[in-house]
Coordinates of N, CA and C in Angstrom, one line a residue:
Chain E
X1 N 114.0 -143.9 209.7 CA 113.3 -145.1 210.0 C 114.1 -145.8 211.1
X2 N 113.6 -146.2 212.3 CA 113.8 -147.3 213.1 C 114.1 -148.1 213.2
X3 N 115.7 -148.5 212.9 CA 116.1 -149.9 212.7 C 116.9 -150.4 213.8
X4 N 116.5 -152.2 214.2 CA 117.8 -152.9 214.9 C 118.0 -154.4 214.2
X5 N 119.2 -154.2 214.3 CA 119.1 -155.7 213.5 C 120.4 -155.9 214.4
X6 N 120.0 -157.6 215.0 CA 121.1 -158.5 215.7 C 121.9 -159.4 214.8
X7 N 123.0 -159.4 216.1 CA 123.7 -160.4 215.3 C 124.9 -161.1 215.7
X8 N 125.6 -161.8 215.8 CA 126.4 -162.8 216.5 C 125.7 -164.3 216.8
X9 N 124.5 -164.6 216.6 CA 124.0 -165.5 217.2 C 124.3 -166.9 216.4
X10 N 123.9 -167.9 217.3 CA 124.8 -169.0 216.3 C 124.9 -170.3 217.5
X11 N 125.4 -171.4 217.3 CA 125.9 -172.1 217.9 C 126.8 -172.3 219.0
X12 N 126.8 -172.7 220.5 CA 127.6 -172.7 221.5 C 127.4 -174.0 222.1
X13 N 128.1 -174.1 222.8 CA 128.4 -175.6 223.7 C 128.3 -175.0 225.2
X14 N 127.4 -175.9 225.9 CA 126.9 -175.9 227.2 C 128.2 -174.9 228.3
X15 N 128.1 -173.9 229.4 CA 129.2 -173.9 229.8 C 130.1 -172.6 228.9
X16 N 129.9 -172.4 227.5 CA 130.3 -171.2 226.9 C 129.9 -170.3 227.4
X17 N 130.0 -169.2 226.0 CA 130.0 -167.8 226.3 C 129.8 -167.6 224.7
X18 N 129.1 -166.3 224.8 CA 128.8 -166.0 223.3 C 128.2 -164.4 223.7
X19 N 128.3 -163.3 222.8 CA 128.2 -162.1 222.8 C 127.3 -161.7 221.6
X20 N 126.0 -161.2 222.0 CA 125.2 -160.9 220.5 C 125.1 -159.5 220.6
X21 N 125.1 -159.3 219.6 CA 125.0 -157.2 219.0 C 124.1 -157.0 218.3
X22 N 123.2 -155.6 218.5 CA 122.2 -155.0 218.0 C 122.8 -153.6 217.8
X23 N 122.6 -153.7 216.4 CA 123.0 -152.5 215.8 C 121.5 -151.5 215.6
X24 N 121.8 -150.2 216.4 CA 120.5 -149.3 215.8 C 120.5 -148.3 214.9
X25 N 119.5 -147.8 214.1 CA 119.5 -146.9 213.4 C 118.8 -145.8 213.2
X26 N 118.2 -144.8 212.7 CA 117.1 -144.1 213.2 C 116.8 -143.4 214.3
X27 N 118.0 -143.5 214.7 CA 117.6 -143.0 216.1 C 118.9 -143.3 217.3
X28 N 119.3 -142.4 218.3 CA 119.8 -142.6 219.1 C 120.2 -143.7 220.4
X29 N 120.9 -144.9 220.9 CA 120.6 -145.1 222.2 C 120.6 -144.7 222.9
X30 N 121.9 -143.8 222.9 CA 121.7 -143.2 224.2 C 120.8 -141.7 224.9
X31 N 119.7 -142.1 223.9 CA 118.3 -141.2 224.4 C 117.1 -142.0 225.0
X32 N 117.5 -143.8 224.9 CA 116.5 -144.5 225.3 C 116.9 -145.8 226.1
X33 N 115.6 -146.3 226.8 CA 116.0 -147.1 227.4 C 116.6 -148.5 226.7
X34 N 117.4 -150.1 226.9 CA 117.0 -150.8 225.8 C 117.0 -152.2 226.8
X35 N 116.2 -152.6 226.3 CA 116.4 -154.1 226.2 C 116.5 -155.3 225.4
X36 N 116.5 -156.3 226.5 CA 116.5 -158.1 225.3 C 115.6 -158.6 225.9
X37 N 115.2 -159.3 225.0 CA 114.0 -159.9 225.2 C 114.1 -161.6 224.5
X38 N 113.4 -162.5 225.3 CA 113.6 -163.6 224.1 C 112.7 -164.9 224.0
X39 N 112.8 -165.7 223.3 CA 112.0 -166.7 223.1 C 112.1 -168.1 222.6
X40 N 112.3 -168.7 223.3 CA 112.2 -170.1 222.9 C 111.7 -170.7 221.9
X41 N 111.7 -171.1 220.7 CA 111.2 -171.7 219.4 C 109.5 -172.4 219.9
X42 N 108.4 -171.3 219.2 CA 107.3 -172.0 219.8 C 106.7 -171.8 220.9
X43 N 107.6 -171.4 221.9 CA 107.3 -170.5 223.1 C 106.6 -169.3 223.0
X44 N 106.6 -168.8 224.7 CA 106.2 -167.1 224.5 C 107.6 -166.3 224.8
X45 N 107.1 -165.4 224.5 CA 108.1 -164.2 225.3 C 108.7 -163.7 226.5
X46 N 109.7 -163.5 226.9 CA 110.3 -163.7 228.0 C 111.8 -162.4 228.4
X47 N 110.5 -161.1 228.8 CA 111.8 -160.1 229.2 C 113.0 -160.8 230.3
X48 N 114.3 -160.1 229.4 CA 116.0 -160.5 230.0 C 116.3 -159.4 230.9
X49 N 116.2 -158.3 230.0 CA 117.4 -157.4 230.9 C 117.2 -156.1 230.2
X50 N 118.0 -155.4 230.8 CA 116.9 -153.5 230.8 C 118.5 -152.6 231.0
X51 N 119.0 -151.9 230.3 CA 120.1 -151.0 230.4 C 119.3 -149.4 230.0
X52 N 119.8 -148.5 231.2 CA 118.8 -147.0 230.9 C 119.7 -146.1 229.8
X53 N 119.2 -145.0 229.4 CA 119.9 -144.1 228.6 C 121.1 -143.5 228.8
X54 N 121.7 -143.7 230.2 CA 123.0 -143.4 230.7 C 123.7 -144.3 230.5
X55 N 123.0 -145.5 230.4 CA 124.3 -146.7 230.5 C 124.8 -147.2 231.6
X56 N 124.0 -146.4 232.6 CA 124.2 -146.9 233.9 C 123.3 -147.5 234.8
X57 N 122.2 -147.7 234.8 CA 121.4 -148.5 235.9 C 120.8 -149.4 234.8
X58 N 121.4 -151.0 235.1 CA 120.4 -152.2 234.6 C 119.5 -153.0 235.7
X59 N 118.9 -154.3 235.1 CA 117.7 -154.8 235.3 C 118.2 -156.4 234.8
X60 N 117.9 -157.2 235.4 CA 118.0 -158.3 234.5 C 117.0 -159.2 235.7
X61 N 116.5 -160.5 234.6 CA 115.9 -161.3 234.9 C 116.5 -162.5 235.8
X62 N 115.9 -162.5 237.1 CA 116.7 -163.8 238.2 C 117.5 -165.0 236.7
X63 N 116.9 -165.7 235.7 CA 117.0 -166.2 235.3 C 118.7 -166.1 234.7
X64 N 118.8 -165.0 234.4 CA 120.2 -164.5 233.7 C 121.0 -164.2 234.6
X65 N 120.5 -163.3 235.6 CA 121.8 -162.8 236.6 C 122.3 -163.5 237.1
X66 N 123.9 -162.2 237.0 CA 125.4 -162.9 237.2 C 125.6 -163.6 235.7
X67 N 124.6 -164.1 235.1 CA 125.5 -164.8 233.7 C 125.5 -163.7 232.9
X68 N 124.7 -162.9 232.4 CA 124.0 -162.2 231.1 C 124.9 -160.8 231.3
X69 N 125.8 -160.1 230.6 CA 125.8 -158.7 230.7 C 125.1 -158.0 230.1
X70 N 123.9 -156.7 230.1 CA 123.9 -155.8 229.0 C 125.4 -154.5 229.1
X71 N 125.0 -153.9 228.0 CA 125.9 -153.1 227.6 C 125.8 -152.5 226.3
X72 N 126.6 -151.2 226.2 CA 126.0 -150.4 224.6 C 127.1 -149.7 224.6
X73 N 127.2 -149.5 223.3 CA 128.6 -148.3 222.8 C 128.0 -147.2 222.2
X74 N 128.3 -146.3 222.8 CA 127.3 -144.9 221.9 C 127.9 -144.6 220.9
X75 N 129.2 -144.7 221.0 CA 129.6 -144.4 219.2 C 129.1 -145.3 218.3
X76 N 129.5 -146.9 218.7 CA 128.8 -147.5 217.4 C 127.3 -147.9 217.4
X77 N 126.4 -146.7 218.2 CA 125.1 -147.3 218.4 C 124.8 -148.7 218.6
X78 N 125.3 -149.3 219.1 CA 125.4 -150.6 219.3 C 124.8 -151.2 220.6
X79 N 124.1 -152.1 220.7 CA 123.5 -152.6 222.2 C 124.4 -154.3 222.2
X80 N 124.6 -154.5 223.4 CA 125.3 -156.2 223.3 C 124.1 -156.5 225.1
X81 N 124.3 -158.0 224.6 CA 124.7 -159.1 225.5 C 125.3 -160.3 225.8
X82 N 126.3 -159.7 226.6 CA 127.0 -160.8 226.9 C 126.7 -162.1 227.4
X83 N 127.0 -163.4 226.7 CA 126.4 -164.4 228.1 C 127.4 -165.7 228.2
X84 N 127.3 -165.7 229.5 CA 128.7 -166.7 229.5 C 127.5 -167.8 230.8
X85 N 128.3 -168.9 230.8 CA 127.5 -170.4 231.5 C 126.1 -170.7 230.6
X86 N 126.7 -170.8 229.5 CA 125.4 -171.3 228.9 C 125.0 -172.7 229.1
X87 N 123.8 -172.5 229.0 CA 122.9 -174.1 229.4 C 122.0 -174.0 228.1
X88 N 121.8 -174.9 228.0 CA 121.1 -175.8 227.0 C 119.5 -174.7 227.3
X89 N 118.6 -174.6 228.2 CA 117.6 -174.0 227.9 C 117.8 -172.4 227.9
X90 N 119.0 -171.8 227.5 CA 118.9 -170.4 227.2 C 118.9 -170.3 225.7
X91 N 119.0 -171.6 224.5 CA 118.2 -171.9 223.9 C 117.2 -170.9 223.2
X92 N 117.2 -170.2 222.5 CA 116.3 -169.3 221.8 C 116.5 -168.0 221.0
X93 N 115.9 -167.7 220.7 CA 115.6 -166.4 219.4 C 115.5 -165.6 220.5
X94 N 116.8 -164.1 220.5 CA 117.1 -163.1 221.5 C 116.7 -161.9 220.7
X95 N 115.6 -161.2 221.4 CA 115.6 -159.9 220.7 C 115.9 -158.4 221.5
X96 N 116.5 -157.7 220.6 CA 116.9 -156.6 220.7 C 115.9 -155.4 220.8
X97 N 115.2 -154.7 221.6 CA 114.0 -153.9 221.7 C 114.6 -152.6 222.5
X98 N 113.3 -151.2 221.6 CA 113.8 -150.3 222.2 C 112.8 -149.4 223.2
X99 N 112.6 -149.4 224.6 CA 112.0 -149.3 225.4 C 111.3 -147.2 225.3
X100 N 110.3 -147.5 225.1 CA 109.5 -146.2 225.2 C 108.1 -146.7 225.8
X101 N 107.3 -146.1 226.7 CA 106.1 -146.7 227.4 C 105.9 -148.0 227.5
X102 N 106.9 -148.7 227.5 CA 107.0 -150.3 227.4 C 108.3 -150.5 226.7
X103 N 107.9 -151.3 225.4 CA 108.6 -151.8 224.5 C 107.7 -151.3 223.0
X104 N 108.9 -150.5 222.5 CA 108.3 -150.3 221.3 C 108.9 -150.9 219.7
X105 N 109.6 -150.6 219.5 CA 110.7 -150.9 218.4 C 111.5 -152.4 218.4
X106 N 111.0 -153.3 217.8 CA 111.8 -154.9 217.8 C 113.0 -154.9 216.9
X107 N 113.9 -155.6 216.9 CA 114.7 -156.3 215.9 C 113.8 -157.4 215.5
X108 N 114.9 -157.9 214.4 CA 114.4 -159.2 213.8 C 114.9 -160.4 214.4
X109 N 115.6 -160.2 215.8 CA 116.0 -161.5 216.1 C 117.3 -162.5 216.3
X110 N 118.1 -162.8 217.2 CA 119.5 -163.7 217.0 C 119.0 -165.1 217.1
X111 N 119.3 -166.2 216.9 CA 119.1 -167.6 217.0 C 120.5 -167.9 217.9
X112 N 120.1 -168.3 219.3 CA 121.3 -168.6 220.0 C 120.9 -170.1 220.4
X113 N 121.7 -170.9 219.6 CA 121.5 -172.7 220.5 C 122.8 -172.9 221.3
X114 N 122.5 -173.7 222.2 CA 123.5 -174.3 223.0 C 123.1 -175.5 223.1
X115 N 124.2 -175.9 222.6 CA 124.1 -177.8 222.3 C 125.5 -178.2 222.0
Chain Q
X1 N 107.5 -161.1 241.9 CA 106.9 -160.8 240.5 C 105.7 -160.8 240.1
X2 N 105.1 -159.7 239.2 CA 104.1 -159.9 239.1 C 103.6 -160.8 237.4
X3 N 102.5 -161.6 238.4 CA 101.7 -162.5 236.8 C 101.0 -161.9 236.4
X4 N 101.2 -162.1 235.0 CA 100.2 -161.8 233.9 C 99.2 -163.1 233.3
X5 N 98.2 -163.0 233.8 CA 97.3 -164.2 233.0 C 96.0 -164.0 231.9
X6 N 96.9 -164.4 231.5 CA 95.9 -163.7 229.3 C 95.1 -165.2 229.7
X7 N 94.2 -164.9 229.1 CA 92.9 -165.6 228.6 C 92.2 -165.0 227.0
X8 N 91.8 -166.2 226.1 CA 92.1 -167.5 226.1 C 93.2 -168.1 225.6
X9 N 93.8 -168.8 226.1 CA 95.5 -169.4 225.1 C 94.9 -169.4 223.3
X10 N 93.9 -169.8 223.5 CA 93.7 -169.9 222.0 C 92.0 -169.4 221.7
X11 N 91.9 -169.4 220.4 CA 90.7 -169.0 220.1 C 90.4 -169.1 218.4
X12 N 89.4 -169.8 218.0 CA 89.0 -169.9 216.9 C 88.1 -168.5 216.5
X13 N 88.1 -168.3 214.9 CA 87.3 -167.0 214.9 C 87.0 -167.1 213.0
X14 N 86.4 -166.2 212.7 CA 86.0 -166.3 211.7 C 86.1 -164.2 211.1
X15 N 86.8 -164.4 209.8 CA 87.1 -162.8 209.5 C 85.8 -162.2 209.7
X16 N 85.5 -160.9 210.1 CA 84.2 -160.4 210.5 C 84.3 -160.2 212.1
X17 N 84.5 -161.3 212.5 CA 84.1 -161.3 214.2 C 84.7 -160.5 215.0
X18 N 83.7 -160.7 215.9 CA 84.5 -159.7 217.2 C 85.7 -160.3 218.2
X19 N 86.5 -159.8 218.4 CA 87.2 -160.8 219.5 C 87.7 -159.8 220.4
X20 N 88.0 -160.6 221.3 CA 88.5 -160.3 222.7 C 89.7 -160.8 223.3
X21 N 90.9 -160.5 223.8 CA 91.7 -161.2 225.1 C 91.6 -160.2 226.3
X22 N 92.0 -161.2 227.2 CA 92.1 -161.0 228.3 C 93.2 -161.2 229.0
X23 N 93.7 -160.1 230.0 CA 95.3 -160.1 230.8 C 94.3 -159.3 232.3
X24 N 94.5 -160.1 232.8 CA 94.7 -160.0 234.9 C 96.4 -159.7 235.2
X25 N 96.7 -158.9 236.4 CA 97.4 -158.6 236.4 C 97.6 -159.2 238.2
X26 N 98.6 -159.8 238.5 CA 99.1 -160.2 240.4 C 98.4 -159.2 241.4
X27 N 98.7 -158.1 240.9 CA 98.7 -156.9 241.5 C 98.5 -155.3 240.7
X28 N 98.2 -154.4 241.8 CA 97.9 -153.1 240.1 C 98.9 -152.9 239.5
X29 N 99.1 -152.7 238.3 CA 99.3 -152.0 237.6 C 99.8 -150.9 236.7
X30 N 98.6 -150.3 237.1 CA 97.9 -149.2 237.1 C 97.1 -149.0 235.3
X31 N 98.1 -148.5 234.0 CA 98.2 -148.5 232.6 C 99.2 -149.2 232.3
X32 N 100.5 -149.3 232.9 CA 101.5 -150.2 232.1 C 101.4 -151.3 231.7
X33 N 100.7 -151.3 230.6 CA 100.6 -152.2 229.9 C 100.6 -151.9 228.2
X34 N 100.7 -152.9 227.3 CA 101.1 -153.3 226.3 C 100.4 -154.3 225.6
X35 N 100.2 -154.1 224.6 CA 99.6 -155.3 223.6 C 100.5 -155.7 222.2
X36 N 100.7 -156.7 222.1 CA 101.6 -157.1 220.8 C 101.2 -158.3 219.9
X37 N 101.6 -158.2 219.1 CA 100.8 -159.1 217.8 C 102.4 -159.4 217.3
X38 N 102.3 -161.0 217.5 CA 103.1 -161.8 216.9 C 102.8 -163.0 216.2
X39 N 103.5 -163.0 214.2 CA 103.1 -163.6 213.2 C 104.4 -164.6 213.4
X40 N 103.7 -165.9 213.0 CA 105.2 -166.9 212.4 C 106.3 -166.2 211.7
X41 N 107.6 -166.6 212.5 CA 109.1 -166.4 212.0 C 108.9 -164.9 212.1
X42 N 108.7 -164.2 212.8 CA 108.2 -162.4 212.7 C 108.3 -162.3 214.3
X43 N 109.2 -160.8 214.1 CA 109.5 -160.3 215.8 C 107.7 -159.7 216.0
X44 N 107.8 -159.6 217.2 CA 106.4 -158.9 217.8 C 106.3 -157.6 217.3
X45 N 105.1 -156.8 217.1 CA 104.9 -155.6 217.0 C 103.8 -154.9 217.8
X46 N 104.2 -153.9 218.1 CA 103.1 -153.6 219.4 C 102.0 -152.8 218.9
X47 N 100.8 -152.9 219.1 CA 99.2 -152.7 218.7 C 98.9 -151.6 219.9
X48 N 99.3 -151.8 220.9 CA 98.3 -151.0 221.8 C 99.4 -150.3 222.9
X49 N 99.8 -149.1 223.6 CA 100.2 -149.0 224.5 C 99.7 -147.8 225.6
X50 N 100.5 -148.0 227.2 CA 99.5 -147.5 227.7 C 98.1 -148.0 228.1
X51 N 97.8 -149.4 228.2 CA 96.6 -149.5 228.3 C 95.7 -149.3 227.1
X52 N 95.7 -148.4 226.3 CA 94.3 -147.9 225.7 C 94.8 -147.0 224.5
X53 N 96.1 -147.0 224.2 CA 96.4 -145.7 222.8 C 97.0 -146.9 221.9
X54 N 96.5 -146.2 221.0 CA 96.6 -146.8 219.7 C 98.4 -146.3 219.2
X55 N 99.0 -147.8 218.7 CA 100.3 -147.5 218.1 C 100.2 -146.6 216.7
X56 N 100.8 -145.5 216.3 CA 100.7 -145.1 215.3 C 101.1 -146.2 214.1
X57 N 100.2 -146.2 213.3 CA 99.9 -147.1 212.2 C 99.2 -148.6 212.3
X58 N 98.9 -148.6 213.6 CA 97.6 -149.6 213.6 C 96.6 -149.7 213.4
X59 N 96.0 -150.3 212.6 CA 94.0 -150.4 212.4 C 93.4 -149.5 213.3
X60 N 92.6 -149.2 213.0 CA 91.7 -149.2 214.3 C 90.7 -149.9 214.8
X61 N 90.6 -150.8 214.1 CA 90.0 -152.1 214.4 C 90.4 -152.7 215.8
X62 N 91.8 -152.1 216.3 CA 92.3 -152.7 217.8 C 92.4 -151.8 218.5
X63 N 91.6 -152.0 219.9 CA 91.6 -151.4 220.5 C 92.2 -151.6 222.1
X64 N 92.5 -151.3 222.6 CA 93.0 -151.8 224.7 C 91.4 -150.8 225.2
X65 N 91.6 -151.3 226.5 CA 91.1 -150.9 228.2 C 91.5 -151.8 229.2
X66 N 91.1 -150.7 230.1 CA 91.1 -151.2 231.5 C 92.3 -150.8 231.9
X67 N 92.4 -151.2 233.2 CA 93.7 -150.3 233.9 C 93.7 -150.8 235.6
X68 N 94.3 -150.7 236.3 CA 94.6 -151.3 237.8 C 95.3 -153.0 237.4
X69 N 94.4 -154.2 237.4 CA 94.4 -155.8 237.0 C 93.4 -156.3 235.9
X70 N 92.8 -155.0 235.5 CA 92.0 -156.4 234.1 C 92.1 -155.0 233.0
X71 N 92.4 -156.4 232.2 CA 93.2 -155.7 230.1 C 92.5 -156.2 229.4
X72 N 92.2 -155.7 228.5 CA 91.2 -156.1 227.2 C 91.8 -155.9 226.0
X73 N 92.1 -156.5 225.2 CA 92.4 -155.9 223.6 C 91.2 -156.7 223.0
X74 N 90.4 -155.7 222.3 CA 89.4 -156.2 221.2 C 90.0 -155.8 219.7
X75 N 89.4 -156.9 219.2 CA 89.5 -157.2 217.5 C 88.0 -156.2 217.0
X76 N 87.4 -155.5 216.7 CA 86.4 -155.2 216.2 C 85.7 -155.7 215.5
X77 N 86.3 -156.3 214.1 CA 86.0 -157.2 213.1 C 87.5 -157.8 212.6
X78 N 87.5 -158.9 213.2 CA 88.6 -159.3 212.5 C 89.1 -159.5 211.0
X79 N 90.3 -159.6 210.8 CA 90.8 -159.4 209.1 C 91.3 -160.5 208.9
X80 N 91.7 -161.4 207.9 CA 92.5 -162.2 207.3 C 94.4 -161.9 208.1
X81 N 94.4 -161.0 208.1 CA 95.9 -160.4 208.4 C 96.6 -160.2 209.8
X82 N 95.0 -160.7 210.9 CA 95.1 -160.6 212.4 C 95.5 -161.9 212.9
X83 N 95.0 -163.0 211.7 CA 95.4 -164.1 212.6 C 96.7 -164.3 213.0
X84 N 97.0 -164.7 214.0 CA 98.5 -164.3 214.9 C 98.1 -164.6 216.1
X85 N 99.4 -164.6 217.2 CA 99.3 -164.9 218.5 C 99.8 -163.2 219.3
X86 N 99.1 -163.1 220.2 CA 99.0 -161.8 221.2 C 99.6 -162.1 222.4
X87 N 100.3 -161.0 222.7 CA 100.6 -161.0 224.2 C 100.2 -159.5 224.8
X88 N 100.1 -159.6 225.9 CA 100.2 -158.5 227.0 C 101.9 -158.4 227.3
X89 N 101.9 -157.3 227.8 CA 103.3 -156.9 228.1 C 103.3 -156.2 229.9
X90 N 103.4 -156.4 231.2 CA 103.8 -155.4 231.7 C 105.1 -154.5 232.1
X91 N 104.8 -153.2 232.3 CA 106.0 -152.6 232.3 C 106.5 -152.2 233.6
X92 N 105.1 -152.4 234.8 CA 105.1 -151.6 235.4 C 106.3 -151.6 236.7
X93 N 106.5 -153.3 237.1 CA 107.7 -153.5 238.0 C 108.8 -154.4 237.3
X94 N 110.2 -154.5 237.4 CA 110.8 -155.2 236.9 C 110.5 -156.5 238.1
X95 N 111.4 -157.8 237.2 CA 111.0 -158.0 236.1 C 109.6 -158.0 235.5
X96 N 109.7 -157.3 234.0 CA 108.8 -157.0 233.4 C 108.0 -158.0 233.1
X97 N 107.2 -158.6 233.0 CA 106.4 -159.7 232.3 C 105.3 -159.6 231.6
X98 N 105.0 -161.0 230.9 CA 104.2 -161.4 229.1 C 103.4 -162.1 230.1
X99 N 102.1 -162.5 229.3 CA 101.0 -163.0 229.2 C 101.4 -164.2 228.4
X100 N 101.0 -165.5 228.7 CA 101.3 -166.7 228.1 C 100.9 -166.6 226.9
X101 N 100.0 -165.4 226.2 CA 99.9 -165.4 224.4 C 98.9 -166.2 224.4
X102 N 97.9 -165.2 223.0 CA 96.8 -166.2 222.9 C 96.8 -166.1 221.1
X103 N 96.7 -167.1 220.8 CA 96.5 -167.7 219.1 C 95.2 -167.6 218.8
X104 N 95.1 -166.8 217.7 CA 93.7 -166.5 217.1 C 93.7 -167.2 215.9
X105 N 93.1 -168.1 215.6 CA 93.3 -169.1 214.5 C 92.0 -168.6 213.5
X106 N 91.6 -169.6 212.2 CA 90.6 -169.3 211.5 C 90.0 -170.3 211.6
X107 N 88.5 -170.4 212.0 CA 87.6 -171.3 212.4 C 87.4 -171.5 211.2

């Protein structure tokens, strides 16, 4: 079965940095593409950033770049994003997804406030 | 970038009914596209991909078309368990982008 579940997410102060992790299961990353995805409380949805099955060609959203890193560890199946210069509206529920003819597979979600 | 504009933001409906959204796209396309069904406190799950193929283990009550700039996902008869908010997804240029979501409420 297909699992991601995030995690690090939490509390930061404007100007920080904070690192969230998606752990997968079921399945390989480094056989697929992955991304974050996210959403503001109430809002819509809002693709971040895109790392390929080599680990080498990313994607990210004007909104993030330069702040946001993706990245993934193939031993510990693990997907991260790094984000440092936080501001107050990056604010939101970050999800971890795993990209097949789009997006197919979700996590359940990190809660990142910056306040 | 290309916009995605779903029609209606919202929509009343009653279990039985037929329903409809709608996603226009900036520019073609082509199939990359996606349909997702997202419940309160609940990550999205995707219903439709490809334009038109059914996710394995969805109703078939849901269906996609269309292809180039106009998307459809119909409800057939809606269920108790559909009401939720919908988005489109495109895949086809980065950045990828959503359809502002449309809320299917119960009339």
């Amino acid at each position: 079965e297909v699992q991601l579940v995030e995690s690090g997410g939490g509390l930061v102060q404007p100007g920080g940095s904070l690192t969230i992790s998606c752990a997968a299961s079921g399945f390989t990353l480094s056989a697929y593409w992955m991304h974050w995805v996210r959403q503001v409380p109430g809002k819509g949805l809002v693709w971040l950033s895109q790392i390929d099955n080599y680990g080498i060609d990313t994607n990210y959203a004007d909104s993030v770049r330069g702040r946001f890193t993706i990245s993934r560890d193939t031993a510990k199946n693990t997907l991260y994003l790094q984000m440092s210069s936080l501001r107050a509206d990056d604010t939101a529920v970050y999800y971890c997804v795993r990209g097949l003819i789009g997006l197919d597979y979700w996590g359940q979600g990190a809660l990142v406030t910056v306040s | 970038d290309i916009q995605m504009t779903q029609s209606p933001p919202s929509l009343s409906a009653s279990v039985g009914d037929r329903v409809t959204v709608t996603c226009r796209a900036s520019q073609d396309i082509r199939n990359d596209l996606g349909w997702y069904q997202q419940k309160p406190g609940r990550a999205p799950k995707r219903l439709i991909y490809a334009a038109s193929s059914l996710q394995s283990g969805v109703p078939s009550r849901f269906s996609g078309s269309g292809s180039g700039t106009e998307f459809t996902l119909t409800i057939s008869s809606l269920q108790p368990e559909d009401f939720a908010t919908y988005y489109c997804l495109q895949h086809h240029t980065y950045p990828w982008t959503f359809g502002q979501g449309t809320k299917v409420d119960i009339k």
